[in-house]
PDB file of C-alpha atoms in Angstrom:
ATOM      1  CA  UNK A1114      33.754 -14.150 -13.387  1.00  0.00           C
ATOM      2  CA  UNK A1115      30.970 -14.531 -10.410  1.00  0.00           C
ATOM      3  CA  UNK A1116      29.770 -10.978 -11.608  1.00  0.00           C
ATOM      4  CA  UNK A1117      26.367 -10.356 -13.034  1.00  0.00           C
ATOM      5  CA  UNK A1118      26.020  -7.313 -15.207  1.00  0.00           C
ATOM      6  CA  UNK A1119      22.928  -5.423 -15.298  1.00  0.00           C
ATOM      7  CA  UNK A1120      21.566  -2.708 -17.266  1.00  0.00           C
ATOM      8  CA  UNK A1121      19.946  -0.037 -17.141  1.00  0.00           C
ATOM      9  CA  UNK A1122      20.727   1.424 -13.979  1.00  0.00           C
ATOM     10  CA  UNK A1123      17.425   3.271 -14.233  1.00  0.00           C
ATOM     11  CA  UNK A1124      14.254   3.277 -16.129  1.00  0.00           C
ATOM     12  CA  UNK A1125      11.319   5.337 -16.867  1.00  0.00           C
ATOM     13  CA  UNK A1126       8.204   4.362 -18.370  1.00  0.00           C
ATOM     14  CA  UNK A1127       4.895   5.302 -19.199  1.00  0.00           C
ATOM     15  CA  UNK A1128       2.087   3.163 -17.759  1.00  0.00           C
ATOM     16  CA  UNK A1129       0.863   0.932 -20.279  1.00  0.00           C
ATOM     17  CA  UNK A1130       4.473   0.302 -21.867  1.00  0.00           C
ATOM     18  CA  UNK A1131       6.986  -2.347 -21.777  1.00  0.00           C
ATOM     19  CA  UNK A1132       9.734  -2.315 -19.530  1.00  0.00           C
ATOM     20  CA  UNK A1133      12.627  -3.920 -20.547  1.00  0.00           C
ATOM     21  CA  UNK A1134      15.953  -4.776 -17.946  1.00  0.00           C
ATOM     22  CA  UNK A1135      18.853  -6.729 -19.364  1.00  0.00           C
ATOM     23  CA  UNK A1136      21.300  -8.852 -17.536  1.00  0.00           C
ATOM     24  CA  UNK A1137      24.892 -10.565 -18.842  1.00  0.00           C
ATOM     25  CA  UNK A1138      27.061 -13.321 -16.946  1.00  0.00           C
ATOM     26  CA  UNK A1139      30.309 -14.914 -17.465  1.00  0.00           C
ATOM     27  CA  UNK A1140      30.312 -18.101 -15.362  1.00  0.00           C
ATOM     28  CA  UNK A1141      28.750 -20.552 -17.742  1.00  0.00           C
ATOM     29  CA  UNK A1142      28.225 -22.696 -14.423  1.00  0.00           C
ATOM     30  CA  UNK A1143      25.373 -20.867 -13.456  1.00  0.00           C
ATOM     31  CA  UNK A1144      21.786 -22.427 -14.207  1.00  0.00           C
ATOM     32  CA  UNK A1145      19.528 -20.789 -12.153  1.00  0.00           C
ATOM     33  CA  UNK A1146      18.534 -17.196 -12.984  1.00  0.00           C
ATOM     34  CA  UNK A1147      15.948 -15.485 -10.958  1.00  0.00           C
ATOM     35  CA  UNK A1148      14.640 -12.095 -10.978  1.00  0.00           C
ATOM     36  CA  UNK A1149      13.918 -10.220  -7.775  1.00  0.00           C
ATOM     37  CA  UNK A1150      11.389  -6.996  -6.872  1.00  0.00           C
ATOM     38  CA  UNK A1151      12.364  -4.845  -4.190  1.00  0.00           C
ATOM     39  CA  UNK A1152      10.493  -1.998  -2.919  1.00  0.00           C
ATOM     40  CA  UNK A1153      11.986   0.427  -0.698  1.00  0.00           C
ATOM     41  CA  UNK A1154      12.501  -0.925   3.085  1.00  0.00           C
ATOM     42  CA  UNK A1155      11.300  -4.562   1.772  1.00  0.00           C
ATOM     43  CA  UNK A1156      13.660  -7.655   1.030  1.00  0.00           C
ATOM     44  CA  UNK A1157      13.523  -8.731  -2.762  1.00  0.00           C
ATOM     45  CA  UNK A1158      10.926 -10.717  -3.457  1.00  0.00           C
ATOM     46  CA  UNK A1159      11.136 -13.550  -6.297  1.00  0.00           C
ATOM     47  CA  UNK A1160       9.345 -12.873  -9.191  1.00  0.00           C
ATOM     48  CA  UNK A1161      10.292 -14.787 -11.749  1.00  0.00           C
ATOM     49  CA  UNK A1162      13.120 -17.713 -12.350  1.00  0.00           C
ATOM     50  CA  UNK A1163      14.292 -19.361 -15.512  1.00  0.00           C
ATOM     51  CA  UNK A1164      16.634 -22.385 -16.142  1.00  0.00           C
ATOM     52  CA  UNK A1165      19.042 -22.775 -19.199  1.00  0.00           C
ATOM     53  CA  UNK A1166      16.897 -25.262 -20.735  1.00  0.00           C
ATOM     54  CA  UNK A1167      14.382 -22.649 -21.938  1.00  0.00           C
ATOM     55  CA  UNK A1168      14.681 -19.852 -23.649  1.00  0.00           C
ATOM     56  CA  UNK A1169      11.394 -18.146 -22.348  1.00  0.00           C
ATOM     57  CA  UNK A1170       9.196 -18.205 -19.392  1.00  0.00           C
ATOM     58  CA  UNK A1171       6.210 -15.972 -18.749  1.00  0.00           C
ATOM     59  CA  UNK A1172       4.145 -15.727 -15.675  1.00  0.00           C
ATOM     60  CA  UNK A1173       1.232 -13.224 -16.179  1.00  0.00           C
ATOM     61  CA  UNK A1174       2.832  -9.580 -17.316  1.00  0.00           C
ATOM     62  CA  UNK A1175       6.461 -10.982 -16.711  1.00  0.00           C
ATOM     63  CA  UNK A1176       8.532 -12.580 -19.198  1.00  0.00           C
ATOM     64  CA  UNK A1177      12.171 -13.771 -18.996  1.00  0.00           C
ATOM     65  CA  UNK A1178      13.838 -14.416 -22.275  1.00  0.00           C
ATOM     66  CA  UNK A1179      16.938 -16.535 -21.899  1.00  0.00           C
ATOM     67  CA  UNK A1180      20.212 -16.625 -24.842  1.00  0.00           C
ATOM     68  CA  UNK A1181      22.726 -19.194 -23.270  1.00  0.00           C
ATOM     69  CA  UNK A1182      24.833 -18.687 -26.355  1.00  0.00           C
ATOM     70  CA  UNK A1183      25.161 -15.156 -25.591  1.00  0.00           C
ATOM     71  CA  UNK A1184      25.198 -15.867 -21.577  1.00  0.00           C
ATOM     72  CA  UNK A1185      22.604 -12.910 -21.292  1.00  0.00           C
ATOM     73  CA  UNK A1186      18.716 -12.739 -19.753  1.00  0.00           C
ATOM     74  CA  UNK A1187      16.187 -10.110 -19.243  1.00  0.00           C
ATOM     75  CA  UNK A1188      13.127  -8.990 -17.835  1.00  0.00           C
ATOM     76  CA  UNK A1189      10.251  -8.045 -19.750  1.00  0.00           C
ATOM     77  CA  UNK A1190       7.410  -6.286 -17.995  1.00  0.00           C
ATOM     78  CA  UNK A1191       4.121  -6.004 -20.412  1.00  0.00           C
ATOM     79  CA  UNK A1192       1.654  -3.233 -19.989  1.00  0.00           C
ATOM     80  CA  UNK A1193       3.586  -1.611 -17.024  1.00  0.00           C
ATOM     81  CA  UNK A1194       2.009  -0.121 -14.016  1.00  0.00           C
ATOM     82  CA  UNK A1195       2.466   2.399 -11.447  1.00  0.00           C
ATOM     83  CA  UNK A1196       2.481  -0.290  -8.643  1.00  0.00           C
ATOM     84  CA  UNK A1197       5.492  -2.019 -10.809  1.00  0.00           C
ATOM     85  CA  UNK A1198       7.868   0.944  -9.502  1.00  0.00           C
ATOM     86  CA  UNK A1199      10.423  -0.886  -7.795  1.00  0.00           C
ATOM     87  CA  UNK A1200      14.044  -1.812  -7.819  1.00  0.00           C
ATOM     88  CA  UNK A1201      14.429  -4.867  -9.800  1.00  0.00           C
ATOM     89  CA  UNK A1202      17.585  -7.333  -9.179  1.00  0.00           C
ATOM     90  CA  UNK A1203      18.570 -10.073 -11.817  1.00  0.00           C
ATOM     91  CA  UNK A1204      20.315 -12.793 -10.236  1.00  0.00           C
ATOM     92  CA  UNK A1205      22.536 -16.101 -10.867  1.00  0.00           C
ATOM     93  CA  UNK A1206      23.328 -19.352  -8.978  1.00  0.00           C
ATOM     94  CA  UNK A1207      24.596 -22.454  -9.857  1.00  0.00           C
ATOM     95  CA  UNK A1208      25.252 -25.986  -8.290  1.00  0.00           C
ATOM     96  CA  UNK A1209      29.188 -26.015  -8.915  1.00  0.00           C
ATOM     97  CA  UNK A1210      29.203 -22.328  -7.616  1.00  0.00           C
ATOM     98  CA  UNK A1211      27.781 -23.031  -4.146  1.00  0.00           C
ATOM     99  CA  UNK A1212      24.534 -22.072  -2.941  1.00  0.00           C
ATOM    100  CA  UNK A1213      25.217 -18.358  -3.170  1.00  0.00           C
ATOM    101  CA  UNK A1214      23.151 -15.962  -5.541  1.00  0.00           C
ATOM    102  CA  UNK A1215      24.951 -13.436  -7.383  1.00  0.00           C
ATOM    103  CA  UNK A1216      23.299 -10.083  -7.651  1.00  0.00           C
ATOM    104  CA  UNK A1217      23.274  -7.636 -10.626  1.00  0.00           C
ATOM    105  CA  UNK A1218      23.441  -4.203  -9.764  1.00  0.00           C
ATOM    106  CA  UNK A1219      19.874  -3.330  -9.895  1.00  0.00           C
ATOM    107  CA  UNK A1220      17.325  -1.357 -11.641  1.00  0.00           C
ATOM    108  CA  UNK A1221      15.241   1.414 -10.465  1.00  0.00           C
ATOM    109  CA  UNK A1222      11.875   1.304 -12.517  1.00  0.00           C
ATOM    110  CA  UNK A1223       9.657   4.277 -12.437  1.00  0.00           C
ATOM    111  CA  UNK A1224       6.312   3.655 -14.331  1.00  0.00           C
ATOM    112  CA  UNK A1225       4.733   7.301 -15.083  1.00  0.00           C
ATOM    113  CA  UNK A1226       0.509   7.319 -14.681  1.00  0.00           C
TER     114      UNK A1226
ATOM    115  CA  UNK B 637       2.237 -17.715   2.491  1.00  0.00           C
ATOM    116  CA  UNK B 638       5.377 -18.846   4.853  1.00  0.00           C
ATOM    117  CA  UNK B 639       7.720 -15.765   5.537  1.00  0.00           C
ATOM    118  CA  UNK B 640      11.304 -15.668   6.691  1.00  0.00           C
ATOM    119  CA  UNK B 641      10.935 -13.187   9.838  1.00  0.00           C
ATOM    120  CA  UNK B 642      14.007 -10.652  11.008  1.00  0.00           C
ATOM    121  CA  UNK B 643      14.174  -9.080  14.165  1.00  0.00           C
ATOM    122  CA  UNK B 644      14.698  -6.048  14.870  1.00  0.00           C
ATOM    123  CA  UNK B 645      13.824  -4.279  12.192  1.00  0.00           C
ATOM    124  CA  UNK B 646      15.979  -1.545  13.295  1.00  0.00           C
ATOM    125  CA  UNK B 647      18.965  -1.602  15.161  1.00  0.00           C
ATOM    126  CA  UNK B 648      21.393   1.518  15.886  1.00  0.00           C
ATOM    127  CA  UNK B 649      24.792   0.464  17.764  1.00  0.00           C
ATOM    128  CA  UNK B 650      27.747   2.252  18.909  1.00  0.00           C
ATOM    129  CA  UNK B 651      31.059   1.547  16.927  1.00  0.00           C
ATOM    130  CA  UNK B 652      32.865  -1.055  18.520  1.00  0.00           C
ATOM    131  CA  UNK B 653      29.634  -2.669  20.178  1.00  0.00           C
ATOM    132  CA  UNK B 654      28.280  -6.333  19.310  1.00  0.00           C
ATOM    133  CA  UNK B 655      25.358  -7.223  17.549  1.00  0.00           C
ATOM    134  CA  UNK B 656      23.238  -9.871  17.117  1.00  0.00           C
ATOM    135  CA  UNK B 657      20.649  -9.955  14.241  1.00  0.00           C
ATOM    136  CA  UNK B 658      17.948 -12.766  14.259  1.00  0.00           C
ATOM    137  CA  UNK B 659      16.105 -14.558  11.771  1.00  0.00           C
ATOM    138  CA  UNK B 660      13.276 -17.340  11.790  1.00  0.00           C
ATOM    139  CA  UNK B 661      13.837 -18.921   8.556  1.00  0.00           C
ATOM    140  CA  UNK B 662      10.632 -21.219   6.874  1.00  0.00           C
ATOM    141  CA  UNK B 663      10.217 -24.303   8.939  1.00  0.00           C
ATOM    142  CA  UNK B 664      10.653 -26.710   5.680  1.00  0.00           C
ATOM    143  CA  UNK B 665      13.784 -25.079   4.380  1.00  0.00           C
ATOM    144  CA  UNK B 666      17.264 -26.587   4.482  1.00  0.00           C
ATOM    145  CA  UNK B 667      19.307 -23.909   3.555  1.00  0.00           C
ATOM    146  CA  UNK B 668      19.921 -20.333   5.638  1.00  0.00           C
ATOM    147  CA  UNK B 669      21.647 -17.334   4.268  1.00  0.00           C
ATOM    148  CA  UNK B 670      22.872 -14.096   5.234  1.00  0.00           C
ATOM    149  CA  UNK B 671      23.012 -10.888   2.799  1.00  0.00           C
ATOM    150  CA  UNK B 672      23.467  -7.515   3.289  1.00  0.00           C
ATOM    151  CA  UNK B 673      22.806  -4.116   1.442  1.00  0.00           C
ATOM    152  CA  UNK B 674      24.779  -1.037   1.698  1.00  0.00           C
ATOM    153  CA  UNK B 675      22.242   1.844   0.776  1.00  0.00           C
ATOM    154  CA  UNK B 676      21.783   2.085  -2.865  1.00  0.00           C
ATOM    155  CA  UNK B 677      23.931  -0.716  -3.598  1.00  0.00           C
ATOM    156  CA  UNK B 678      23.069  -4.172  -4.520  1.00  0.00           C
ATOM    157  CA  UNK B 679      22.551  -7.330  -2.627  1.00  0.00           C
ATOM    158  CA  UNK B 680      26.064  -9.056  -1.195  1.00  0.00           C
ATOM    159  CA  UNK B 681      25.879 -12.809  -0.196  1.00  0.00           C
ATOM    160  CA  UNK B 682      27.759 -12.980   3.283  1.00  0.00           C
ATOM    161  CA  UNK B 683      27.558 -16.647   4.482  1.00  0.00           C
ATOM    162  CA  UNK B 684      25.475 -19.765   3.415  1.00  0.00           C
ATOM    163  CA  UNK B 685      24.483 -22.532   6.367  1.00  0.00           C
ATOM    164  CA  UNK B 686      23.613 -25.949   5.665  1.00  0.00           C
ATOM    165  CA  UNK B 687      23.201 -28.990   8.230  1.00  0.00           C
ATOM    166  CA  UNK B 688      23.992 -27.003  11.243  1.00  0.00           C
ATOM    167  CA  UNK B 689      27.767 -25.671   9.461  1.00  0.00           C
ATOM    168  CA  UNK B 690      28.598 -22.727   7.419  1.00  0.00           C
ATOM    169  CA  UNK B 691      28.937 -24.167   3.427  1.00  0.00           C
ATOM    170  CA  UNK B 692      30.346 -21.032   1.942  1.00  0.00           C
ATOM    171  CA  UNK B 693      31.190 -17.630   3.020  1.00  0.00           C
ATOM    172  CA  UNK B 694      32.434 -14.118   1.191  1.00  0.00           C
ATOM    173  CA  UNK B 695      35.335 -12.535   1.644  1.00  0.00           C
ATOM    174  CA  UNK B 696      33.218  -9.951   3.308  1.00  0.00           C
ATOM    175  CA  UNK B 697      32.324 -12.278   5.948  1.00  0.00           C
ATOM    176  CA  UNK B 698      35.545 -12.607   8.111  1.00  0.00           C
ATOM    177  CA  UNK B 699      36.232 -13.074  11.484  1.00  0.00           C
ATOM    178  CA  UNK B 700      34.126 -10.367  12.879  1.00  0.00           C
ATOM    179  CA  UNK B 701      30.795 -12.061  12.095  1.00  0.00           C
ATOM    180  CA  UNK B 702      29.765 -15.419  13.226  1.00  0.00           C
ATOM    181  CA  UNK B 703      26.389 -17.267  12.562  1.00  0.00           C
ATOM    182  CA  UNK B 704      24.480 -19.874  14.940  1.00  0.00           C
ATOM    183  CA  UNK B 705      21.284 -21.881  14.826  1.00  0.00           C
ATOM    184  CA  UNK B 706      20.616 -21.971  18.252  1.00  0.00           C
ATOM    185  CA  UNK B 707      17.534 -24.177  18.754  1.00  0.00           C
ATOM    186  CA  UNK B 708      15.387 -25.857  15.950  1.00  0.00           C
ATOM    187  CA  UNK B 709      13.965 -22.428  14.600  1.00  0.00           C
ATOM    188  CA  UNK B 710      16.012 -19.552  14.996  1.00  0.00           C
ATOM    189  CA  UNK B 711      19.054 -18.195  12.730  1.00  0.00           C
ATOM    190  CA  UNK B 712      20.992 -15.443  13.925  1.00  0.00           C
ATOM    191  CA  UNK B 713      24.192 -13.505  12.387  1.00  0.00           C
ATOM    192  CA  UNK B 714      26.670 -12.296  15.154  1.00  0.00           C
ATOM    193  CA  UNK B 715      29.024  -8.816  14.495  1.00  0.00           C
ATOM    194  CA  UNK B 716      31.349  -8.746  17.050  1.00  0.00           C
ATOM    195  CA  UNK B 717      33.083  -5.545  16.992  1.00  0.00           C
ATOM    196  CA  UNK B 718      31.124  -3.388  14.724  1.00  0.00           C
ATOM    197  CA  UNK B 719      32.223  -0.539  12.233  1.00  0.00           C
ATOM    198  CA  UNK B 720      30.724   2.296  10.470  1.00  0.00           C
ATOM    199  CA  UNK B 721      31.180   0.426   7.440  1.00  0.00           C
ATOM    200  CA  UNK B 722      29.272  -1.938   8.598  1.00  0.00           C
ATOM    201  CA  UNK B 723      25.986  -0.255   8.199  1.00  0.00           C
ATOM    202  CA  UNK B 724      24.053  -1.641   6.149  1.00  0.00           C
ATOM    203  CA  UNK B 725      20.315  -3.693   5.494  1.00  0.00           C
ATOM    204  CA  UNK B 726      20.842  -7.281   6.571  1.00  0.00           C
ATOM    205  CA  UNK B 727      18.726  -9.748   4.699  1.00  0.00           C
ATOM    206  CA  UNK B 728      18.305 -13.481   6.241  1.00  0.00           C
ATOM    207  CA  UNK B 729      17.204 -15.761   3.725  1.00  0.00           C
ATOM    208  CA  UNK B 730      16.100 -19.330   3.707  1.00  0.00           C
ATOM    209  CA  UNK B 731      15.638 -22.044   0.716  1.00  0.00           C
ATOM    210  CA  UNK B 732      14.400 -25.492   0.313  1.00  0.00           C
ATOM    211  CA  UNK B 733      17.550 -26.094  -2.064  1.00  0.00           C
ATOM    212  CA  UNK B 734      20.745 -24.640  -2.673  1.00  0.00           C
ATOM    213  CA  UNK B 735      21.072 -21.324  -4.292  1.00  0.00           C
ATOM    214  CA  UNK B 736      17.225 -21.569  -5.776  1.00  0.00           C
ATOM    215  CA  UNK B 737      14.038 -21.292  -4.428  1.00  0.00           C
ATOM    216  CA  UNK B 738      14.816 -18.312  -1.733  1.00  0.00           C
ATOM    217  CA  UNK B 739      12.797 -16.143   0.585  1.00  0.00           C
ATOM    218  CA  UNK B 740      14.165 -13.147   1.928  1.00  0.00           C
ATOM    219  CA  UNK B 741      12.963 -11.473   5.154  1.00  0.00           C
ATOM    220  CA  UNK B 742      12.159  -8.053   5.156  1.00  0.00           C
ATOM    221  CA  UNK B 743      15.595  -7.163   6.645  1.00  0.00           C
ATOM    222  CA  UNK B 744      17.396  -5.301   9.596  1.00  0.00           C
ATOM    223  CA  UNK B 745      18.518  -1.877   8.996  1.00  0.00           C
ATOM    224  CA  UNK B 746      21.699  -1.866  11.068  1.00  0.00           C
ATOM    225  CA  UNK B 747      23.183   1.665  11.916  1.00  0.00           C
ATOM    226  CA  UNK B 748      26.578   2.216  13.561  1.00  0.00           C
ATOM    227  CA  UNK B 749      27.079   5.201  14.775  1.00  0.00           C
TER     228      UNK B 749
END
């Protein structure tokens, strides 16, 4: 019940295209859903996060869509750029499930120029 | 922007040896964590630390692991007798609140030979 499932495992997008990464969770106690961006040899860096009281959050080219009834959330990267090429992880945590972040399996995004 | 600092960036150790991984969390953060990432896999929770004690630990965090905050700034992870399967990237993180607003360090790559 603690798992977070992420898809796809890898994604190739042309420059200027939209990248979409999906995650699903089971634990209804989760109430914080961040997305992390990780470059090779670096730690995960927080990109954007959402709480379940809103269905969408946008920051620049990055948007999280959240569907509480389906227990799914997704990251949309608009106007994808080669510099966005990285591994993206969704994660979840909840007050009643402790302080740990449970990560998805990761998506390797490649944006071709 | 405040950073979580980890040292060393890379450590090679013989199987059976003890290693200590060091971290300096962000100064006004109250929660401290260790995560690990085996090459090509997802980030996994090891332990969280709050108010000078372990608040939560995963099944990975067995008796071979220990954490300590020896002074007001450092946070360490000790692996008592390393195994080959301990080879991974170890990330320290800190947060203001429990389970959200994490900042990760750049990691220590541990190689056990």
